[in-house]
Amino acid sequence: MIEAVLGLVPVYGLAVVFLVTFTGCLGLPVPGSLALLAAGSFSASGDLVPAAAIAAGLAGALLGDQAGYWLGAAGTERAAAFAERRGMSGALARARQLIGRFGGAAVFFTRWLLAPIGPAVNLVGGMTAMSWRRFTVFDVAGEIVWVGLYFGLGYAFSRDIVEIAAVSGDLVWMLAAAAVSLVLALRLRSVLRARS
Amino acid sequence: MIDRVNLLWRQHRGLVLALVAACLVTLFFAIRLTVSTLYWAGHRDAALAGWMTVGYVAHSYDVDRLRLAEALGLDPSQRPRLTLDEIAARSGMPLAAVEATVLAVIAAERAGQAEEPVVPDRP
């Protein structure tokens, strides 16, 4: 899988970098971080122009996030109607409150540290009517970190690209799963507290 | 404690199952991360592979790019960024033969025989 993506980047160039980061940020199961590692690695070996590769990755990521946000925003009314029918208006209101309080940080950290959760946060941001400007500011900051981090890792450790890809992929998924576990555990704890 | 677990299981089964699943996924990636880190520590020398470009091999093994391209029978004016797989497909050679040529260039360069050109056997 890792080697298949590494093989696509030199053959199709920047188009692959753009398409994979774009669709990855929309939530499709494609390896966006790996495409950036490959872009950095092939920039180090002189096969890609570094500035162009970074631009392609950043453009794909930002456009993918925007598409996710607007998809969520388009579904706002439907989400509200659904919550109403199921008697979950309270939950939706609470989600809005949470986004209002932690939304910026959530957007920033799910761009790179907890990247697998990013596409869901885009949708929720749009659905809960998080301000577009706020979303975009934190999104741009987070994606610069994401693209810079993986491109830089690929560039610096070009020789060990396969190992870096395996290790960083596992690390990010582990962190994302740990974050989800933590949120669920806190939720269960608050349920217990409310009972006693 | 048991009462609490029972209560959660009865009334919030979905949440409990989601927590168990998330913990298992965390554990799975933690184990895989440990294994691949240990494996990496023991295998420093990356082997040649079909996805590698001529430039990548030159960069990775510290050999001259043009010399490598020449040994592989590539025209320097050709599109750069050709992978070993592509070179094999174009020349009709198996990948192993292309890799053997590359290894010969690397060996020659490391042995300091820069003057001696390496010519691959061609069908």
Short mmCIF file of C-alpha atoms in Angstrom, two decimals:
data_model
loop_
_atom_site.label_atom_id
_atom_site.label_comp_id
_atom_site.label_asym_id
_atom_site.label_seq_id
_atom_site.Cartn_x
_atom_site.Cartn_y
_atom_site.Cartn_z
CA MET A 1 0.00 0.00 0.00
CA ILE A 2 2.76 2.45 0.99
CA GLU A 3 4.83 1.50 -2.03
CA ALA A 4 1.83 1.77 -4.36
CA VAL A 5 1.32 5.43 -3.38
CA LEU A 6 5.06 6.09 -3.58
CA GLY A 7 4.95 4.72 -7.13
CA LEU A 8 2.04 6.96 -8.19
CA VAL A 9 3.65 10.26 -7.19
CA PRO A 10 6.60 10.19 -9.64
CA VAL A 11 4.40 8.91 -12.47
CA TYR A 12 1.50 11.39 -12.15
CA GLY A 13 3.27 14.15 -10.22
CA LEU A 14 1.52 17.05 -8.53
CA ALA A 15 -1.95 15.95 -9.69
CA VAL A 16 -1.71 12.94 -7.35
CA VAL A 17 -0.59 15.11 -4.45
CA PHE A 18 -3.52 17.46 -4.99
CA LEU A 19 -6.17 14.78 -5.55
CA VAL A 20 -5.12 12.63 -2.60
CA THR A 21 -4.99 15.51 -0.10
CA PHE A 22 -8.30 16.87 -1.45
CA THR A 23 -10.23 13.61 -1.26
CA GLY A 24 -8.54 12.67 2.03
CA CYS A 25 -9.69 15.91 3.67
CA LEU A 26 -13.19 15.20 2.37
CA GLY A 27 -13.11 11.95 4.31
CA LEU A 28 -12.40 9.36 1.62
CA PRO A 29 -10.05 6.61 2.79
CA VAL A 30 -6.97 7.75 0.86
CA PRO A 31 -3.56 8.30 2.49
CA GLY A 32 -3.10 12.09 2.44
CA SER A 33 -0.17 12.19 4.85
CA LEU A 34 1.61 9.53 2.83
CA ALA A 35 1.20 11.56 -0.38
CA LEU A 36 2.83 14.52 1.40
CA LEU A 37 5.69 12.34 2.68
CA ALA A 38 6.23 11.11 -0.88
CA ALA A 39 6.08 14.69 -2.21
CA GLY A 40 8.78 15.73 0.28
CA SER A 41 10.89 12.72 -0.50
CA PHE A 42 10.76 13.16 -4.29
CA SER A 43 11.44 16.89 -3.84
CA ALA A 44 14.62 15.98 -1.97
CA SER A 45 15.68 13.69 -4.82
CA GLY A 46 15.09 16.41 -7.41
CA ASP A 47 12.06 14.79 -9.04
CA LEU A 48 9.54 17.44 -7.92
CA VAL A 49 9.83 21.19 -7.43
CA PRO A 50 9.48 21.70 -3.65
CA ALA A 51 7.41 24.92 -3.74
CA ALA A 52 5.02 23.48 -6.33
CA ALA A 53 4.60 20.24 -4.35
CA ILE A 54 3.82 22.16 -1.14
CA ALA A 55 1.35 24.38 -3.01
CA ALA A 56 -0.41 21.34 -4.50
CA GLY A 57 -0.72 19.66 -1.09
CA LEU A 58 -1.93 22.80 0.65
CA ALA A 59 -4.44 23.63 -2.09
CA GLY A 60 -5.86 20.10 -2.00
CA ALA A 61 -6.17 20.10 1.79
CA LEU A 62 -7.79 23.54 2.06
CA LEU A 63 -10.26 22.92 -0.77
CA GLY A 64 -11.16 19.51 0.69
CA ASP A 65 -11.82 21.05 4.11
CA GLN A 66 -13.92 23.83 2.60
CA ALA A 67 -15.96 21.30 0.64
CA GLY A 68 -16.58 19.35 3.86
CA TYR A 69 -17.60 22.48 5.74
CA TRP A 70 -20.07 23.53 3.03
CA LEU A 71 -21.50 20.01 2.76
CA GLY A 72 -22.14 20.20 6.49
CA ALA A 73 -23.64 23.67 6.18
CA ALA A 74 -25.94 22.46 3.39
CA GLY A 75 -27.12 19.71 5.72
CA THR A 76 -27.81 22.06 8.65
CA GLU A 77 -31.57 22.22 8.22
CA ARG A 78 -31.84 18.50 7.72
CA ALA A 79 -29.72 17.89 10.82
CA ALA A 80 -31.91 20.24 12.84
CA ALA A 81 -35.09 18.54 11.59
CA PHE A 82 -33.62 15.11 12.37
CA ALA A 83 -32.66 16.20 15.89
CA GLU A 84 -36.15 17.62 16.40
CA ARG A 85 -37.86 14.41 15.33
CA ARG A 86 -35.70 12.24 17.56
CA GLY A 87 -36.02 14.60 20.51
CA MET A 88 -32.32 15.41 20.27
CA SER A 89 -32.51 19.19 19.98
CA GLY A 90 -30.65 19.32 23.28
CA ALA A 91 -27.76 17.32 21.85
CA LEU A 92 -27.51 19.57 18.81
CA ALA A 93 -27.59 22.67 21.00
CA ARG A 94 -24.85 21.18 23.17
CA ALA A 95 -22.74 20.40 20.09
CA ARG A 96 -23.14 24.03 19.01
CA GLN A 97 -22.09 25.18 22.45
CA LEU A 98 -19.01 22.93 22.40
CA ILE A 99 -18.04 24.13 18.93
CA GLY A 100 -18.46 27.70 20.14
CA ARG A 101 -16.13 27.03 23.05
CA PHE A 102 -13.53 24.64 21.62
CA GLY A 103 -14.27 24.84 17.89
CA GLY A 104 -11.14 26.74 16.88
CA ALA A 105 -8.80 24.42 18.77
CA ALA A 106 -10.71 21.36 17.52
CA VAL A 107 -10.28 22.50 13.92
CA PHE A 108 -6.59 23.29 14.42
CA PHE A 109 -5.58 20.03 16.13
CA THR A 110 -7.64 17.75 13.88
CA ARG A 111 -5.72 19.06 10.87
CA TRP A 112 -2.48 17.38 11.92
CA LEU A 113 -2.24 15.82 15.39
CA LEU A 114 -5.59 13.99 15.22
CA ALA A 115 -5.90 14.12 11.44
CA PRO A 116 -8.18 11.06 11.00
CA ILE A 117 -10.97 12.96 12.81
CA GLY A 118 -10.55 16.06 10.62
CA PRO A 119 -13.18 15.31 7.93
CA ALA A 120 -15.86 14.73 10.61
CA VAL A 121 -14.95 18.02 12.29
CA ASN A 122 -15.35 19.83 8.95
CA LEU A 123 -18.89 18.48 8.56
CA VAL A 124 -19.83 19.23 12.17
CA GLY A 125 -18.37 22.72 11.88
CA GLY A 126 -20.62 23.41 8.90
CA MET A 127 -23.66 21.75 10.49
CA THR A 128 -23.39 23.65 13.76
CA ALA A 129 -23.02 26.91 11.84
CA MET A 130 -19.52 27.59 13.14
CA SER A 131 -18.49 30.95 11.70
CA TRP A 132 -16.87 30.44 8.29
CA ARG A 133 -14.15 32.95 9.03
CA ARG A 134 -13.21 31.30 12.29
CA PHE A 135 -13.22 27.86 10.66
CA THR A 136 -11.04 29.06 7.80
CA VAL A 137 -8.48 30.85 9.98
CA PHE A 138 -7.88 27.78 12.18
CA ASP A 139 -8.08 25.50 9.14
CA VAL A 140 -5.36 27.39 7.26
CA ALA A 141 -3.13 27.44 10.35
CA GLY A 142 -3.65 23.71 10.96
CA GLU A 143 -3.13 22.66 7.33
CA ILE A 144 0.09 24.66 7.13
CA VAL A 145 1.34 22.62 10.09
CA TRP A 146 0.10 19.35 8.53
CA VAL A 147 1.55 19.94 5.07
CA GLY A 148 4.77 21.44 6.46
CA LEU A 149 5.24 18.61 8.94
CA TYR A 150 4.77 15.70 6.53
CA PHE A 151 6.47 17.36 3.57
CA GLY A 152 9.38 18.27 5.86
CA LEU A 153 9.61 14.74 7.29
CA GLY A 154 9.60 13.27 3.78
CA TYR A 155 12.24 15.74 2.65
CA ALA A 156 14.52 15.27 5.66
CA PHE A 157 14.21 11.48 5.87
CA SER A 158 13.93 10.78 2.15
CA ARG A 159 16.06 7.65 2.40
CA ASP A 160 13.89 6.09 5.08
CA ILE A 161 10.59 7.09 3.53
CA VAL A 162 8.92 3.68 3.77
CA GLU A 163 9.69 3.35 7.48
CA ILE A 164 8.71 6.95 8.24
CA ALA A 165 5.41 6.38 6.45
CA ALA A 166 4.65 3.22 8.44
CA VAL A 167 5.60 4.71 11.80
CA SER A 168 3.86 8.07 11.35
CA GLY A 169 0.70 6.43 10.02
CA ASP A 170 0.40 4.15 13.05
CA LEU A 171 1.22 6.98 15.44
CA VAL A 172 -1.48 9.29 14.07
CA TRP A 173 -4.17 6.59 14.07
CA MET A 174 -3.21 5.59 17.60
CA LEU A 175 -3.50 9.21 18.80
CA ALA A 176 -6.85 9.66 17.07
CA ALA A 177 -8.25 6.42 18.55
CA ALA A 178 -6.91 7.40 21.99
CA ALA A 179 -8.61 10.81 21.72
CA VAL A 180 -11.92 9.17 20.79
CA SER A 181 -11.54 6.75 23.73
CA LEU A 182 -10.91 9.67 26.07
CA VAL A 183 -13.99 11.57 24.88
CA LEU A 184 -16.16 8.45 25.29
CA ALA A 185 -14.75 7.73 28.75
CA LEU A 186 -15.44 11.30 29.87
CA ARG A 187 -18.95 11.02 28.50
CA LEU A 188 -19.59 7.81 30.49
CA ARG A 189 -18.17 9.41 33.61
CA SER A 190 -20.50 12.37 33.32
CA VAL A 191 -23.41 9.95 32.86
CA LEU A 192 -22.44 8.21 36.11
CA ARG A 193 -22.03 11.49 37.97
CA ALA A 194 -25.44 12.67 36.86
CA ARG A 195 -26.93 9.49 38.36
CA SER A 196 -25.29 9.63 41.76
CA MET B 1 -18.27 -0.72 40.91
CA ILE B 2 -20.02 -3.80 39.48
CA ASP B 3 -23.34 -1.99 39.92
CA ARG B 4 -22.06 0.95 37.97
CA VAL B 5 -20.77 -1.21 35.13
CA ASN B 6 -24.10 -3.03 35.07
CA LEU B 7 -25.97 0.24 34.96
CA LEU B 8 -23.87 1.58 32.10
CA TRP B 9 -24.18 -1.69 30.22
CA ARG B 10 -27.96 -1.71 30.56
CA GLN B 11 -28.62 1.92 29.77
CA HIS B 12 -25.72 3.08 27.61
CA ARG B 13 -24.71 -0.06 25.77
CA GLY B 14 -23.81 1.79 22.57
CA LEU B 15 -21.49 4.14 24.39
CA VAL B 16 -19.77 1.31 26.28
CA LEU B 17 -19.29 -0.72 23.09
CA ALA B 18 -17.90 2.34 21.30
CA LEU B 19 -15.43 2.90 24.14
CA VAL B 20 -14.30 -0.74 24.05
CA ALA B 21 -13.89 -0.57 20.26
CA ALA B 22 -11.92 2.69 20.44
CA CYS B 23 -9.62 1.23 23.12
CA LEU B 24 -9.03 -1.89 21.00
CA VAL B 25 -8.18 0.25 17.96
CA THR B 26 -5.76 2.29 20.10
CA LEU B 27 -4.12 -0.90 21.34
CA PHE B 28 -3.87 -2.32 17.81
CA PHE B 29 -2.00 0.73 16.52
CA ALA B 30 0.18 0.90 19.63
CA ILE B 31 1.31 -2.68 19.01
CA ARG B 32 1.85 -2.12 15.31
CA LEU B 33 3.80 1.05 16.03
CA THR B 34 6.07 -0.82 18.45
CA VAL B 35 6.64 -3.65 15.99
CA SER B 36 7.46 -1.39 13.05
CA THR B 37 9.78 0.76 15.17
CA LEU B 38 11.69 -2.32 16.31
CA TYR B 39 11.80 -3.64 12.74
CA TRP B 40 13.07 -0.29 11.47
CA ALA B 41 15.84 -0.19 14.07
CA GLY B 42 17.12 -3.52 12.74
CA HIS B 43 16.88 -2.79 8.98
CA ARG B 44 18.70 0.37 8.05
CA ASP B 45 19.65 -0.42 4.47
CA ALA B 46 16.66 0.17 2.21
CA ALA B 47 16.45 -2.28 -0.70
CA LEU B 48 15.85 -1.11 -4.25
CA ALA B 49 12.19 -1.10 -5.25
CA GLY B 50 10.17 -0.52 -8.41
CA TRP B 51 8.63 2.75 -7.16
CA MET B 52 12.04 4.42 -6.84
CA THR B 53 12.96 6.98 -9.46
CA VAL B 54 16.44 7.28 -10.93
CA GLY B 55 16.79 10.53 -9.00
CA TYR B 56 15.64 8.88 -5.78
CA VAL B 57 18.16 6.06 -6.13
CA ALA B 58 20.93 8.56 -6.90
CA HIS B 59 19.94 10.64 -3.87
CA SER B 60 19.44 7.69 -1.58
CA TYR B 61 22.62 5.80 -2.45
CA ASP B 62 24.75 8.86 -3.10
CA VAL B 63 25.61 8.06 -6.68
CA ASP B 64 25.79 10.36 -9.68
CA ARG B 65 22.40 10.81 -11.29
CA LEU B 66 23.64 11.22 -14.87
CA ARG B 67 25.92 8.23 -14.60
CA LEU B 68 23.05 6.15 -13.35
CA ALA B 69 20.75 7.37 -16.12
CA GLU B 70 23.43 6.60 -18.68
CA ALA B 71 23.99 3.09 -17.33
CA LEU B 72 20.24 2.45 -17.61
CA GLY B 73 20.32 3.55 -21.25
CA LEU B 74 18.25 6.68 -20.61
CA ASP B 75 18.49 9.75 -22.75
CA PRO B 76 19.15 12.70 -20.40
CA SER B 77 16.62 14.71 -22.43
CA GLN B 78 13.88 12.19 -21.60
CA ARG B 79 11.22 13.00 -19.05
CA PRO B 80 12.82 12.92 -15.64
CA ARG B 81 11.22 11.08 -12.75
CA LEU B 82 11.15 7.68 -14.46
CA THR B 83 10.69 4.91 -11.91
CA LEU B 84 12.56 1.60 -12.09
CA ASP B 85 9.22 -0.07 -12.88
CA GLU B 86 8.70 2.26 -15.84
CA ILE B 87 12.23 1.71 -17.09
CA ALA B 88 11.73 -2.05 -16.89
CA ALA B 89 8.42 -1.83 -18.77
CA ARG B 90 9.87 0.37 -21.50
CA SER B 91 12.98 -1.66 -22.10
CA GLY B 92 11.21 -5.00 -21.81
CA MET B 93 13.63 -6.13 -19.11
CA PRO B 94 12.48 -7.66 -15.86
CA LEU B 95 12.69 -5.35 -12.84
CA ALA B 96 15.38 -7.57 -11.36
CA ALA B 97 17.66 -6.88 -14.35
CA VAL B 98 17.17 -3.12 -13.99
CA GLU B 99 17.94 -3.40 -10.29
CA ALA B 100 21.05 -5.43 -11.05
CA THR B 101 22.29 -2.67 -13.37
CA VAL B 102 21.62 -0.06 -10.70
CA LEU B 103 23.42 -2.14 -8.07
CA ALA B 104 26.40 -2.50 -10.41
CA VAL B 105 26.62 1.31 -10.77
CA ILE B 106 26.36 1.74 -7.01
CA ALA B 107 29.05 -0.88 -6.42
CA ALA B 108 31.32 0.65 -9.06
CA GLU B 109 30.88 4.15 -7.66
CA ARG B 110 31.53 2.97 -4.13
CA ALA B 111 34.63 1.11 -5.25
CA GLY B 112 35.84 4.40 -6.76
CA GLN B 113 35.95 3.11 -10.35
CA ALA B 114 34.27 6.19 -11.73
CA GLU B 115 36.05 5.92 -15.11
CA GLU B 116 34.80 2.48 -16.00
CA PRO B 117 31.38 2.75 -17.62
CA VAL B 118 28.86 0.10 -16.67
CA VAL B 119 27.01 -1.27 -19.65
CA PRO B 120 24.04 -3.52 -18.98
CA ASP B 121 23.37 -6.62 -21.03
CA ARG B 122 20.56 -5.86 -23.37
CA PRO B 123 18.41 -8.31 -25.26
#
